[in-house]
Coordinates of C-alpha atoms in Angstrom, one line a residue:
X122 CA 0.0 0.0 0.0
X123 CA 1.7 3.5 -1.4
X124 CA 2.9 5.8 1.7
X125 CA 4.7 8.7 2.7
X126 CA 8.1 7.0 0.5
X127 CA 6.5 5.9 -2.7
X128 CA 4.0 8.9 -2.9
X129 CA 7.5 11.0 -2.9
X130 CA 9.1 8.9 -5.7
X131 CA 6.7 9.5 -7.5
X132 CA 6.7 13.2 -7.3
X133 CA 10.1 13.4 -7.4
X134 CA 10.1 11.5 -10.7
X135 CA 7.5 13.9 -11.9
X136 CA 9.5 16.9 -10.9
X137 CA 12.4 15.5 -12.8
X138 CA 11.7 14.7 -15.9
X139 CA 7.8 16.9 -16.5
X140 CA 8.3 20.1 -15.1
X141 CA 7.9 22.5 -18.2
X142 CA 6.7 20.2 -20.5
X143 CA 3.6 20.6 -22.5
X144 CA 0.4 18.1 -22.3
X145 CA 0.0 16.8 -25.7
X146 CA -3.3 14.5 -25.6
X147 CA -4.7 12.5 -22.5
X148 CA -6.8 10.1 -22.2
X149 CA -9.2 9.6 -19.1
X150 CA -11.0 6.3 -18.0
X151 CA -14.6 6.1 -17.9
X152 CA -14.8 4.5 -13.7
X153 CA -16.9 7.1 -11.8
X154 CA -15.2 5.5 -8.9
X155 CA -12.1 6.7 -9.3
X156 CA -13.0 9.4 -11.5
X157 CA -14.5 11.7 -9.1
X158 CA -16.7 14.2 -9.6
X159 CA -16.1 15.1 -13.4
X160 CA -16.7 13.5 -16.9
X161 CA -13.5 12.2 -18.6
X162 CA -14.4 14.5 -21.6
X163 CA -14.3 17.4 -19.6
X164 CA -11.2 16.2 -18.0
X165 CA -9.6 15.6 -20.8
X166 CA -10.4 19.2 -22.1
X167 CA -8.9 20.9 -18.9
X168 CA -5.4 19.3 -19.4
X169 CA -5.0 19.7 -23.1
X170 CA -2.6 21.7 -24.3
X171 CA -1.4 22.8 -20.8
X172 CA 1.9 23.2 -19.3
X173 CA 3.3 20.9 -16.1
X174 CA 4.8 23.8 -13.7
X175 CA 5.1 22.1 -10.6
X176 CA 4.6 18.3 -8.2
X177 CA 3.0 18.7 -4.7
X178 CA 2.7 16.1 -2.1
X179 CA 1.2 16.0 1.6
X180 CA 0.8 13.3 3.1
X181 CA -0.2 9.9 0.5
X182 CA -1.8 12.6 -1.8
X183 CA 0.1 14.4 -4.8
X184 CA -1.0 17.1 -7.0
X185 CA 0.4 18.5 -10.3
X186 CA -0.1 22.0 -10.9
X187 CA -0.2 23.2 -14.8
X188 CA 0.0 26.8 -15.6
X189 CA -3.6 27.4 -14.8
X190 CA -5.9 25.9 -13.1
X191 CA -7.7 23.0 -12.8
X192 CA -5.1 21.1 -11.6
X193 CA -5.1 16.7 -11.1
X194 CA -5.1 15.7 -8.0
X195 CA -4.3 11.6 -6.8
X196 CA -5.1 10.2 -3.6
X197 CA -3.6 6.8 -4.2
X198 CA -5.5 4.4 -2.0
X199 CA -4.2 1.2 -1.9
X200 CA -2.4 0.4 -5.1
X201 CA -2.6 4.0 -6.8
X202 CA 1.2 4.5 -8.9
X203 CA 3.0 7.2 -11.5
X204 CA 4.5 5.2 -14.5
X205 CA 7.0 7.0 -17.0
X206 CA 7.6 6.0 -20.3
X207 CA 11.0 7.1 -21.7
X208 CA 12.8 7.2 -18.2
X209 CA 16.4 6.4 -18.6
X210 CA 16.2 2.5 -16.9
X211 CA 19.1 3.3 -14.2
X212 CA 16.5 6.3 -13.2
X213 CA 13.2 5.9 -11.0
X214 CA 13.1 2.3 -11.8
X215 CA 9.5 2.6 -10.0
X216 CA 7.8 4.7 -12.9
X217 CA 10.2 3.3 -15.2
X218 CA 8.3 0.9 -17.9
X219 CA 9.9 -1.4 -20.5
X220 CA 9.5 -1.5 -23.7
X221 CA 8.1 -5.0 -23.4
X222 CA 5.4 -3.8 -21.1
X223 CA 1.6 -3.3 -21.8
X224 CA 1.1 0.1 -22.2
X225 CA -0.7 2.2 -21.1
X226 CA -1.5 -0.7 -19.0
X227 CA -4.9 -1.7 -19.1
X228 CA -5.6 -0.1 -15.2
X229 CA -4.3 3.0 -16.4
X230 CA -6.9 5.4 -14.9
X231 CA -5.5 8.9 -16.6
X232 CA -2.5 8.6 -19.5
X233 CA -0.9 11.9 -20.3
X234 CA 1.7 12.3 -23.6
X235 CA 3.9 15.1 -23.4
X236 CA 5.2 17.5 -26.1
X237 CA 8.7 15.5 -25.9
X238 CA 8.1 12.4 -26.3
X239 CA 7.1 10.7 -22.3
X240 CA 4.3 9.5 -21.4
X241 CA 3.0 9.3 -18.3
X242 CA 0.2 7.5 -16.8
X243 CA -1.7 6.4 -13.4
X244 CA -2.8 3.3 -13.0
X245 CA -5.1 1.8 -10.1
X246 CA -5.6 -2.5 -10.1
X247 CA -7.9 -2.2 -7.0
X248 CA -9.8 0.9 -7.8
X249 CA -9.5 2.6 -4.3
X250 CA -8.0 5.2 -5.5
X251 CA -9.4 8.7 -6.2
X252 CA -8.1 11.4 -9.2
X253 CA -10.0 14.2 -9.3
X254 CA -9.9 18.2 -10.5
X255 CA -9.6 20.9 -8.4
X256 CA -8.3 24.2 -8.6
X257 CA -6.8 24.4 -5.5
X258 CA -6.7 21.1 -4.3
X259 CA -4.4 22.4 -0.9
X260 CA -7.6 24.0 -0.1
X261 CA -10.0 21.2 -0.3
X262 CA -10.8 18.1 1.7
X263 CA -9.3 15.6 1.7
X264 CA -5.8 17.4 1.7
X265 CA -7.0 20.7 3.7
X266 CA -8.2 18.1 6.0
X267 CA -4.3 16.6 6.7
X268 CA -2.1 17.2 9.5
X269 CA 1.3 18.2 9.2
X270 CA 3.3 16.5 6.5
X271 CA 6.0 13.8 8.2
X272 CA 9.1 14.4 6.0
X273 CA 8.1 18.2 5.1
X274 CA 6.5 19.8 8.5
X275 CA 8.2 17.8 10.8
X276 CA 7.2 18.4 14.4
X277 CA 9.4 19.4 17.1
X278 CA 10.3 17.5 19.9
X279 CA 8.8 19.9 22.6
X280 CA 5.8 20.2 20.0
X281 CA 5.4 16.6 20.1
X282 CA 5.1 15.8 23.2
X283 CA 2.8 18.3 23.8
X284 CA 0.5 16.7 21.6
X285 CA 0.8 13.5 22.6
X286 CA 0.0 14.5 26.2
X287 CA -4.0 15.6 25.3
X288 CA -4.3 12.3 24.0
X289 CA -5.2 9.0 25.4
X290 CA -5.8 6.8 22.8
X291 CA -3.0 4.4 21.8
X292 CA 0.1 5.8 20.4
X293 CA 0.0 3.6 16.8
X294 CA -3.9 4.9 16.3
X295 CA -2.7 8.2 16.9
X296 CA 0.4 7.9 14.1
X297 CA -1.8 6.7 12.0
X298 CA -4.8 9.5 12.3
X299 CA -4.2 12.0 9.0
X300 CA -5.6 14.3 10.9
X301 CA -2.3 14.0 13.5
X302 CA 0.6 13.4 11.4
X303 CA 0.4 12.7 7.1
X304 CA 1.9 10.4 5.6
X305 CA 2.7 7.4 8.2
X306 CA 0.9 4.3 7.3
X307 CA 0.7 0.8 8.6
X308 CA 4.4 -0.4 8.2
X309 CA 5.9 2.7 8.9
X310 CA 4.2 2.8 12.2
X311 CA 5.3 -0.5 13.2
X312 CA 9.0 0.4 12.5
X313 CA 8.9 3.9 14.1
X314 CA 7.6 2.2 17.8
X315 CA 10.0 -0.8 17.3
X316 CA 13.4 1.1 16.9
X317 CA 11.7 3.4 19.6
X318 CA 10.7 0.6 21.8
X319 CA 7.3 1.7 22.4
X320 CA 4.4 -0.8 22.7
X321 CA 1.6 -0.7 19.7
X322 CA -1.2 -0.2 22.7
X323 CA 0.9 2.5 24.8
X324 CA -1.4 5.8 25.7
X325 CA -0.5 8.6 23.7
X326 CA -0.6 10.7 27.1
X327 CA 1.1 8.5 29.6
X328 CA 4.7 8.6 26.8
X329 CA 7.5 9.7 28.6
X330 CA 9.8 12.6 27.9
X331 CA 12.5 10.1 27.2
X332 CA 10.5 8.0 25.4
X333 CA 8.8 11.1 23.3
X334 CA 12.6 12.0 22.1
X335 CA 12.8 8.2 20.9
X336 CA 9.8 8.6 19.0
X337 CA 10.5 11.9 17.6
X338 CA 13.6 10.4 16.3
X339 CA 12.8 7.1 14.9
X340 CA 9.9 9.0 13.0
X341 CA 12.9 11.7 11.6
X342 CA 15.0 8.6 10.8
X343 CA 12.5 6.0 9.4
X344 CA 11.0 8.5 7.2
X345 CA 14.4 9.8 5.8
X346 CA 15.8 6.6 5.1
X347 CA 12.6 5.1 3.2
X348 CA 12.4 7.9 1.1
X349 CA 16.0 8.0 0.1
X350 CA 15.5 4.1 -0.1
X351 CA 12.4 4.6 -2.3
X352 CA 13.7 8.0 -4.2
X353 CA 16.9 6.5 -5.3
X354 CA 15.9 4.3 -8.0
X355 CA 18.8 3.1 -9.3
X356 CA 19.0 0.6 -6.0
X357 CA 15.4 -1.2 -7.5
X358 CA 15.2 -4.2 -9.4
X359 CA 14.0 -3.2 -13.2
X360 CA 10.0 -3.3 -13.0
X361 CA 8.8 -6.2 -15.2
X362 CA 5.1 -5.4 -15.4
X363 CA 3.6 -1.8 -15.4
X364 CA 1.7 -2.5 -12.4
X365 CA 4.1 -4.5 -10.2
X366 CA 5.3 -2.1 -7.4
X367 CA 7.9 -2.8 -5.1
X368 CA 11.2 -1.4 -3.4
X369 CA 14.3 -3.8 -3.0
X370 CA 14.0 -4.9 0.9
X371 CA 17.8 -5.4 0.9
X372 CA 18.2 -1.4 0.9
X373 CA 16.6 -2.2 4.3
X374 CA 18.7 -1.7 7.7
X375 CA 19.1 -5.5 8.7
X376 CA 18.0 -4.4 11.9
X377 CA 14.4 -3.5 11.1
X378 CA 11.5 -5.2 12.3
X379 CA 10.3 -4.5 7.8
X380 CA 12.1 -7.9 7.3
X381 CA 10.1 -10.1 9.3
X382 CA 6.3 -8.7 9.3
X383 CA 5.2 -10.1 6.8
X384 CA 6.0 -13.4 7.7
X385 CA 3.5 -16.1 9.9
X386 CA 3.1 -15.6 13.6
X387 CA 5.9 -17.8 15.3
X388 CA 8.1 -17.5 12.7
X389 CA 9.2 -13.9 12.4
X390 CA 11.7 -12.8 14.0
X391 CA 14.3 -9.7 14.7
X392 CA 17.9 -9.8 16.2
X393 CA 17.1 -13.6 17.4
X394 CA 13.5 -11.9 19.5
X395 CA 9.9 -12.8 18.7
X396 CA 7.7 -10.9 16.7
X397 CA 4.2 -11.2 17.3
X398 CA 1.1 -9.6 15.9
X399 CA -1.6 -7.9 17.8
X400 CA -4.3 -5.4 16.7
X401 CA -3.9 -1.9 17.3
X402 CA -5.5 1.4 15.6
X403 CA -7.5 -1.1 13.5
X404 CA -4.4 -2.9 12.2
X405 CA -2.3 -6.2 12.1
X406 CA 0.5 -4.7 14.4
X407 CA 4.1 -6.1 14.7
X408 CA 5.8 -6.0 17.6
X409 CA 8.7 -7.6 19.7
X410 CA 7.0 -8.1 23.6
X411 CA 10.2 -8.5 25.1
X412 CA 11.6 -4.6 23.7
X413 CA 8.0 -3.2 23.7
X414 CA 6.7 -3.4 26.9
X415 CA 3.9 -1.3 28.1
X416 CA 4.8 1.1 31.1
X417 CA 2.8 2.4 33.9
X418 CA -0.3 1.9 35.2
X419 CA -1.3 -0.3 32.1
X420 CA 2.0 -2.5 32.7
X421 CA -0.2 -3.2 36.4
X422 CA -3.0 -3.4 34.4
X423 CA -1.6 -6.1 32.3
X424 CA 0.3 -8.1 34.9
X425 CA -3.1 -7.8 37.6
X426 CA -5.6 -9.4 35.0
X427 CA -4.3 -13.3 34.1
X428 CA -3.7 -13.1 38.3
X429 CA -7.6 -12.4 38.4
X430 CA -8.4 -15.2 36.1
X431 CA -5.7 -17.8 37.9
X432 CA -7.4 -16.5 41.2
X433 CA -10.9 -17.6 39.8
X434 CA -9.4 -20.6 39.1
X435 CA -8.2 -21.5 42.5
X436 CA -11.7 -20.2 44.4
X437 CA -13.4 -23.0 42.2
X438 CA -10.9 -25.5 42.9
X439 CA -11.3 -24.7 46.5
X440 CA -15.0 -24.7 47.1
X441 CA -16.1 -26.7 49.3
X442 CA -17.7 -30.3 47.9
X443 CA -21.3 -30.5 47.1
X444 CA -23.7 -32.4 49.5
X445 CA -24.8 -35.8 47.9
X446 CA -28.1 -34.8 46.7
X447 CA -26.0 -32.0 45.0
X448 CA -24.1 -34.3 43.3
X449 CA -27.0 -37.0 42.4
X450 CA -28.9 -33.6 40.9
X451 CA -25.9 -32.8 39.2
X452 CA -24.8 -36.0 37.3
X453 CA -28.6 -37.1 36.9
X454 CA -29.3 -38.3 33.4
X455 CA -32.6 -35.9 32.1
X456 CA -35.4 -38.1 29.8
X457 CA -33.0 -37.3 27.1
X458 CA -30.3 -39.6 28.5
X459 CA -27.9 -36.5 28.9
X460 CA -26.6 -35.3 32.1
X461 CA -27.0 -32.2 33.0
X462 CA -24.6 -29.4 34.9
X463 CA -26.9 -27.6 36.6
X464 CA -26.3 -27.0 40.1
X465 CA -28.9 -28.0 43.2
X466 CA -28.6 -23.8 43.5
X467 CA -29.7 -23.2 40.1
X468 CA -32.9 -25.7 39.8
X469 CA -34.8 -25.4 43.3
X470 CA -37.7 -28.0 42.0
X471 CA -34.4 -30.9 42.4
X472 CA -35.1 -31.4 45.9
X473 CA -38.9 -31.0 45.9
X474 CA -39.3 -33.7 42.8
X475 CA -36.6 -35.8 45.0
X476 CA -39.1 -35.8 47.9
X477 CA -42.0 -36.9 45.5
X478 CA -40.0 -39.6 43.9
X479 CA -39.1 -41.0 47.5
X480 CA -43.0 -40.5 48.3
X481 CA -44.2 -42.7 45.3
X482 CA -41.1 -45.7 46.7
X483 CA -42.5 -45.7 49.6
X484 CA -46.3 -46.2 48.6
X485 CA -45.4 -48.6 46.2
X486 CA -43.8 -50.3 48.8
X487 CA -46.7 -49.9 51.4
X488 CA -49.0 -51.2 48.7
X489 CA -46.7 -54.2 48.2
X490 CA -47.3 -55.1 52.2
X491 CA -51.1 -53.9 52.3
X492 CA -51.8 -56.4 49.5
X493 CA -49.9 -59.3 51.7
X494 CA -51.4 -58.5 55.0
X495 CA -54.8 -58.5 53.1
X496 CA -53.9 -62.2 51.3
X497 CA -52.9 -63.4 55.1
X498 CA -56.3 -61.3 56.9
X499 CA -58.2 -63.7 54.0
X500 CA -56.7 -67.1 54.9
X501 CA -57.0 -66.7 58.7
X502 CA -60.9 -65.7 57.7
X503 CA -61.1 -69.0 55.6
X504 CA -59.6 -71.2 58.3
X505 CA -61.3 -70.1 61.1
X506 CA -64.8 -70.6 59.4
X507 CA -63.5 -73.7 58.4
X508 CA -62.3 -75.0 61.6
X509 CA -59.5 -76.7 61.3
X510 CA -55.8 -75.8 62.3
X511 CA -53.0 -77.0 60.2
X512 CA -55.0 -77.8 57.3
X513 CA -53.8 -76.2 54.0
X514 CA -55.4 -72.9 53.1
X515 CA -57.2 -73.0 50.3
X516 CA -57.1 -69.8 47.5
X517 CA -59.9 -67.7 48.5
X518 CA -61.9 -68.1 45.0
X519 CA -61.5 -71.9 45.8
X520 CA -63.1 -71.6 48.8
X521 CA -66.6 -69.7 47.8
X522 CA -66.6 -71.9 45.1
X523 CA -67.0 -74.9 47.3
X524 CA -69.3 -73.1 49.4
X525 CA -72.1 -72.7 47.1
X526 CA -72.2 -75.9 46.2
X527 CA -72.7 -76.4 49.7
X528 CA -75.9 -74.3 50.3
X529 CA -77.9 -70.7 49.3
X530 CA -77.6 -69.8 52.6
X531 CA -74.4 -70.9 53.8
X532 CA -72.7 -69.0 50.9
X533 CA -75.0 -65.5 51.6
X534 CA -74.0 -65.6 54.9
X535 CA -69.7 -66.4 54.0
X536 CA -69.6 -64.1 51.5
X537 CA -71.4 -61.1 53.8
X538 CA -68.5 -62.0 56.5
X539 CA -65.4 -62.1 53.7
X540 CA -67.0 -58.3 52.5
X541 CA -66.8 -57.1 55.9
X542 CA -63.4 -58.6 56.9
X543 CA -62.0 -57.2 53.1
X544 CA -63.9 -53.2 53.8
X545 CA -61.8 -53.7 57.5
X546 CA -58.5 -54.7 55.9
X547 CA -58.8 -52.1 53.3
X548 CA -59.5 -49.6 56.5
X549 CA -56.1 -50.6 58.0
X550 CA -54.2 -50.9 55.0
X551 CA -55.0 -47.2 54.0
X552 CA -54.1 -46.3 57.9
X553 CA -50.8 -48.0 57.3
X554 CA -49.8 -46.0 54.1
X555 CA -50.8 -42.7 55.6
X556 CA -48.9 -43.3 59.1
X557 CA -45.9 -44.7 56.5
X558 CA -45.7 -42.0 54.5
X559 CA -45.3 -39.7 57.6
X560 CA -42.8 -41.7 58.9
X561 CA -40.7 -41.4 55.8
X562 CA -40.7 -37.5 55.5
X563 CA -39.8 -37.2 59.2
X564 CA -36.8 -39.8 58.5
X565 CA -35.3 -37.4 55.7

């Protein structure tokens, strides 16, 4: 993604090889999205036949003034880029093109052709990037918008610090807020806190005056040596496709964190330390924990919250153990056949529906010894109205069978003493359950 560095190449290769030389023909894309706010005919008309006076640049926006206004103006988003035909190939190899290259490349969002013989054109593969017409464009969001340019309006040291004390947000949000400084983007960011050795999260505010005159520095130095990097062309590889764009990392100090962040968590490194990747100011941040520490009351802040979830931990491990009907409530198996986790605490209808479930054992089981007593009250009724002791006791259906065979009245009169002997069993087996059942729910 073009920043503060490649912006400047390109403007710089502008400056170089444009300045006083008149626009021949152009040629304007028709994509509204990146054509802003004006017809490519009528774009087209305003450059004609104009002359190229000057190249401007704050920030990751550039603007080329002509000998009268309206003047092009290119924010380049994410993969916005200058190409120049006709460069010598040992110069700004970035906007250099060869001869065995599309052109104007298929992307190419405006082409210009000058009176001697370049051509010049901007191309955008992702289409983020805005070109538009203005005739002030300095005046005009989004560039009247900008805060002070990194490499051109540098901040002071005193000056910086003093901004960075009315504001609490993380220090790599605030680098990266326009608004604050232009021109710093994502990996310029991450190098300016690691050669600083300020952590990605860090309040703006709570920065120390030492650490404020690290900062202040590594964003002097970073900046300056990218843009020499990026500016002095001759160091690149030749560009084999118009829309490839990419400095040679080798220029790189070996000591920059640029090497490695790019590369999977785990396996990037710098100097033999981790790099690790955490968000911050909305972006993938790179950053080496054991240089980059945070400082102050959110280094307690950071050390006091895994001792708050270890605590938490150890309170659960040392609770005291469940009583069993906690634990039979706990592991019991639902109608589903799952076990469920909920607590006796949690579900206060466990104990109630344990009482009830105890209640229906029991009756069962006082129904199991009523029906017995009553089989044994009906023998000894059959044995004593037969008389004899010892004698096998015959089943009760048995018995009135025999006795109406007997005799009409013998068997009206047996079968009025069985009812009465079976209503006086019932009587005691019902008193049973009842005085049972109390004697169950005082035992638990």
């Amino acid at each position: 993604m073009p920043e503060l560095p490649e912006v400047e190449a390109a403007r710089r290769a502008i400056e170089e090889n444009c300045i006083g030389k008149k626009i021949k023909r152009s040629v304007v894309a028709d994509d509204a999205k990146v054509i802003d706010g004006v017809s490519p005919s009528d774009f087209e008309a305003s450059l004609t036949g104009k002359t190229i006076v000057a190249a401007h640049r704050k920030g990751k926006n550039m603007w080329i003034q002509l000998d009268s206004p309206p003047f092009p103006s290119f924010q380049f988003g994410m993969a916005g880029a200058i190409y120049i035909k006709g460069v010598t190939v040992t110069k700004y190899k970035r906007s250099a093109v060869n001869d065995t290259d599309e052109w104007p490349s298929k992307y190419s969002k405006l082409f210009i052709e000058l009176d001697n013989g370049l051509e010049l054109s901007f191309t955008d593969k992702r289409r983020f990037a805005k070109v538009r017409l203005l005739k002030n464009p300095a005046s005009v969001a989004p560039i009247s918008e900008l805060g002070p340019d990194a490499l051109l309006e540098p901040l002071t040291e005193d000056e910086l610090f003093k901004s960075l004390s009315k504001k609490k947000i993380g220090i790599k949000a605030l680098i990266l807020d326009q608004s604050f400084i232009s021109g710093v983007g994502n990996w310029i960011a991450d190098e300016v806190l690691y050669q600083a050795r300020i952590h990605p999260l860090q309040s703006a505010a709570s920065i120390s005056k030492d650490s404020c005159a690290a900062l202040h520095n590594s964003l002097k130095e970073v900046i300056r040596h990218s843009v020499e990097v990026d500016a002095d062309c001759s160091r690149f590889p030749v560009i084999e496709k118009a829309v490839e764009v990419g400095a040679d990392s080798s220029q790189f100090p070996s000591n920059w964190i640029f090497h490695s962040r790019e590369k999977k968590p785990g396996k990037a490194f710098v100097d033999g330390k981790k790099i690790e990747f955490i968000n911050a100011g909305g972006r993938t941040s790179a950053f080496v924990p054991e240089l980059q520490k945070l400082s102050g009351e959110q280094a307690a802040k950071a050390a006091v919250k895994p001792q708050k979830r270890s605590s938490k931990k150890n309170k659960d491990e040392d609770d005291e153990p469940e009583s069993e009907d906690e634990e039979i409530a706990k592991n019991a198996k639902p109608e589903g056949g799952k076990k469920t986790t909920q607590s006796r605490a949690k579900n206060p209808n466990t104990k109630r529906k344990s009482i009830e479930n105890d209640d229906k054992s029991s009756d069962a089981n006082d129904k199991k010894s009523a029906t017995r007593k009553k089989s044994k009250g009906s023998s000894e009724v059959d044995e004593h109205q037969k008389g004899s002791k010892g004698h096998k006791k015959p089943p009760a259906k048995k018995k009135a069978q025999e006795s109406e065979e007997d005799s009409d009245d013998d068997g009206e009169e047996e079968g009025e003493e069985e009812e009465r002997v079976q209503v006086k069993g019932k009587k005691e087996v019902a008193k049973k359950v009842q005085t049972g059942r109390q004697t169950n729910k005082r035992a638990k």
